[in-house]
């Protein structure tokens, strides 16, 4: 059971347009809590890891943006 991916899956239910791109649920970098909490399978393909910083994860994914839902 992939509970880590569960939170990303729930977010994708509200934003189905993101189903085919790497998505990560994370904290707020401005509040110094910018770590990855969950990610979808597309993000896992880029070796995005839970608990790594948002800036580290964004370096792994070409063309990543800082949009938030």
JSON list of C-alpha atoms in Angstrom, two decimals:
[
{"chain": "A", "resi": 1, "resn": "UNK", "atom": "CA", "xyz": [0.00, 0.00, 0.00]},
{"chain": "A", "resi": 2, "resn": "UNK", "atom": "CA", "xyz": [1.50, 3.32, -1.08]},
{"chain": "A", "resi": 3, "resn": "UNK", "atom": "CA", "xyz": [0.24, 5.75, 1.56]},
{"chain": "A", "resi": 4, "resn": "UNK", "atom": "CA", "xyz": [2.82, 8.29, 0.45]},
{"chain": "A", "resi": 5, "resn": "UNK", "atom": "CA", "xyz": [1.19, 8.51, -2.95]},
{"chain": "A", "resi": 6, "resn": "UNK", "atom": "CA", "xyz": [-2.30, 8.67, -1.43]},
{"chain": "A", "resi": 7, "resn": "UNK", "atom": "CA", "xyz": [-2.13, 12.38, -0.62]},
{"chain": "A", "resi": 8, "resn": "UNK", "atom": "CA", "xyz": [-0.95, 13.21, -4.11]},
{"chain": "A", "resi": 9, "resn": "UNK", "atom": "CA", "xyz": [-3.78, 11.06, -5.54]},
{"chain": "A", "resi": 10, "resn": "UNK", "atom": "CA", "xyz": [-6.35, 12.96, -3.48]},
{"chain": "A", "resi": 11, "resn": "UNK", "atom": "CA", "xyz": [-5.00, 16.27, -4.78]},
{"chain": "A", "resi": 12, "resn": "UNK", "atom": "CA", "xyz": [-5.22, 14.96, -8.35]},
{"chain": "A", "resi": 13, "resn": "UNK", "atom": "CA", "xyz": [-8.92, 14.22, -7.87]},
{"chain": "A", "resi": 14, "resn": "UNK", "atom": "CA", "xyz": [-9.49, 17.97, -7.62]},
{"chain": "A", "resi": 15, "resn": "UNK", "atom": "CA", "xyz": [-7.00, 18.76, -10.42]},
{"chain": "A", "resi": 16, "resn": "UNK", "atom": "CA", "xyz": [-7.34, 15.98, -13.04]},
{"chain": "A", "resi": 17, "resn": "UNK", "atom": "CA", "xyz": [-5.53, 18.16, -15.59]},
{"chain": "A", "resi": 18, "resn": "UNK", "atom": "CA", "xyz": [-2.31, 17.29, -13.70]},
{"chain": "A", "resi": 19, "resn": "UNK", "atom": "CA", "xyz": [-2.71, 13.49, -13.98]},
{"chain": "A", "resi": 20, "resn": "UNK", "atom": "CA", "xyz": [0.01, 13.16, -16.63]},
{"chain": "A", "resi": 21, "resn": "UNK", "atom": "CA", "xyz": [2.72, 15.35, -15.08]},
{"chain": "A", "resi": 22, "resn": "UNK", "atom": "CA", "xyz": [4.94, 15.03, -12.00]},
{"chain": "A", "resi": 23, "resn": "UNK", "atom": "CA", "xyz": [3.08, 16.34, -8.94]},
{"chain": "A", "resi": 24, "resn": "UNK", "atom": "CA", "xyz": [4.26, 16.72, -5.36]},
{"chain": "A", "resi": 25, "resn": "UNK", "atom": "CA", "xyz": [2.42, 17.81, -2.23]},
{"chain": "A", "resi": 26, "resn": "UNK", "atom": "CA", "xyz": [4.73, 19.93, -0.12]},
{"chain": "A", "resi": 27, "resn": "UNK", "atom": "CA", "xyz": [5.02, 22.44, 2.66]},
{"chain": "A", "resi": 28, "resn": "UNK", "atom": "CA", "xyz": [5.51, 26.16, 2.22]},
{"chain": "A", "resi": 29, "resn": "UNK", "atom": "CA", "xyz": [9.14, 27.09, 1.43]},
{"chain": "A", "resi": 30, "resn": "UNK", "atom": "CA", "xyz": [8.54, 30.67, 2.65]},
{"chain": "A", "resi": 31, "resn": "UNK", "atom": "CA", "xyz": [7.73, 29.30, 6.12]},
{"chain": "A", "resi": 32, "resn": "UNK", "atom": "CA", "xyz": [10.84, 27.07, 6.06]},
{"chain": "A", "resi": 33, "resn": "UNK", "atom": "CA", "xyz": [8.74, 23.92, 5.70]},
{"chain": "A", "resi": 34, "resn": "UNK", "atom": "CA", "xyz": [9.47, 23.36, 2.04]},
{"chain": "A", "resi": 35, "resn": "UNK", "atom": "CA", "xyz": [9.75, 19.59, 1.96]},
{"chain": "A", "resi": 36, "resn": "UNK", "atom": "CA", "xyz": [8.06, 16.98, -0.18]},
{"chain": "A", "resi": 37, "resn": "UNK", "atom": "CA", "xyz": [5.24, 15.26, 1.71]},
{"chain": "A", "resi": 38, "resn": "UNK", "atom": "CA", "xyz": [3.84, 13.09, -1.09]},
{"chain": "A", "resi": 39, "resn": "UNK", "atom": "CA", "xyz": [4.29, 12.64, -4.84]},
{"chain": "A", "resi": 40, "resn": "UNK", "atom": "CA", "xyz": [2.64, 10.85, -7.74]},
{"chain": "A", "resi": 41, "resn": "UNK", "atom": "CA", "xyz": [4.15, 8.08, -9.87]},
{"chain": "A", "resi": 42, "resn": "UNK", "atom": "CA", "xyz": [5.32, 10.56, -12.51]},
{"chain": "A", "resi": 43, "resn": "UNK", "atom": "CA", "xyz": [7.40, 12.41, -9.90]},
{"chain": "A", "resi": 44, "resn": "UNK", "atom": "CA", "xyz": [8.78, 9.10, -8.63]},
{"chain": "A", "resi": 45, "resn": "UNK", "atom": "CA", "xyz": [10.16, 8.44, -12.13]},
{"chain": "A", "resi": 46, "resn": "UNK", "atom": "CA", "xyz": [12.39, 11.50, -11.62]},
{"chain": "A", "resi": 47, "resn": "UNK", "atom": "CA", "xyz": [13.57, 10.10, -8.27]},
{"chain": "A", "resi": 48, "resn": "UNK", "atom": "CA", "xyz": [11.73, 12.75, -6.23]},
{"chain": "A", "resi": 49, "resn": "UNK", "atom": "CA", "xyz": [11.92, 11.63, -2.59]},
{"chain": "A", "resi": 50, "resn": "UNK", "atom": "CA", "xyz": [9.68, 12.25, 0.40]},
{"chain": "A", "resi": 51, "resn": "UNK", "atom": "CA", "xyz": [11.25, 14.67, 2.91]},
{"chain": "A", "resi": 52, "resn": "UNK", "atom": "CA", "xyz": [13.65, 16.23, 0.42]},
{"chain": "A", "resi": 53, "resn": "UNK", "atom": "CA", "xyz": [13.44, 19.98, -0.05]},
{"chain": "A", "resi": 54, "resn": "UNK", "atom": "CA", "xyz": [11.28, 21.47, -2.76]},
{"chain": "A", "resi": 55, "resn": "UNK", "atom": "CA", "xyz": [14.29, 23.07, -4.46]},
{"chain": "A", "resi": 56, "resn": "UNK", "atom": "CA", "xyz": [16.08, 19.70, -4.60]},
{"chain": "A", "resi": 57, "resn": "UNK", "atom": "CA", "xyz": [13.04, 18.03, -6.14]},
{"chain": "A", "resi": 58, "resn": "UNK", "atom": "CA", "xyz": [12.54, 20.81, -8.69]},
{"chain": "A", "resi": 59, "resn": "UNK", "atom": "CA", "xyz": [16.14, 20.39, -9.87]},
{"chain": "A", "resi": 60, "resn": "UNK", "atom": "CA", "xyz": [15.33, 16.77, -10.78]},
{"chain": "A", "resi": 61, "resn": "UNK", "atom": "CA", "xyz": [12.24, 17.54, -12.89]},
{"chain": "A", "resi": 62, "resn": "UNK", "atom": "CA", "xyz": [12.87, 19.37, -16.18]},
{"chain": "A", "resi": 63, "resn": "UNK", "atom": "CA", "xyz": [10.55, 22.35, -16.68]},
{"chain": "A", "resi": 64, "resn": "UNK", "atom": "CA", "xyz": [9.12, 22.20, -13.17]},
{"chain": "A", "resi": 65, "resn": "UNK", "atom": "CA", "xyz": [7.15, 25.18, -11.93]},
{"chain": "A", "resi": 66, "resn": "UNK", "atom": "CA", "xyz": [6.29, 26.55, -8.52]},
{"chain": "A", "resi": 67, "resn": "UNK", "atom": "CA", "xyz": [2.52, 26.56, -8.99]},
{"chain": "A", "resi": 68, "resn": "UNK", "atom": "CA", "xyz": [0.39, 25.52, -6.07]},
{"chain": "A", "resi": 69, "resn": "UNK", "atom": "CA", "xyz": [-3.18, 24.39, -5.76]}
]
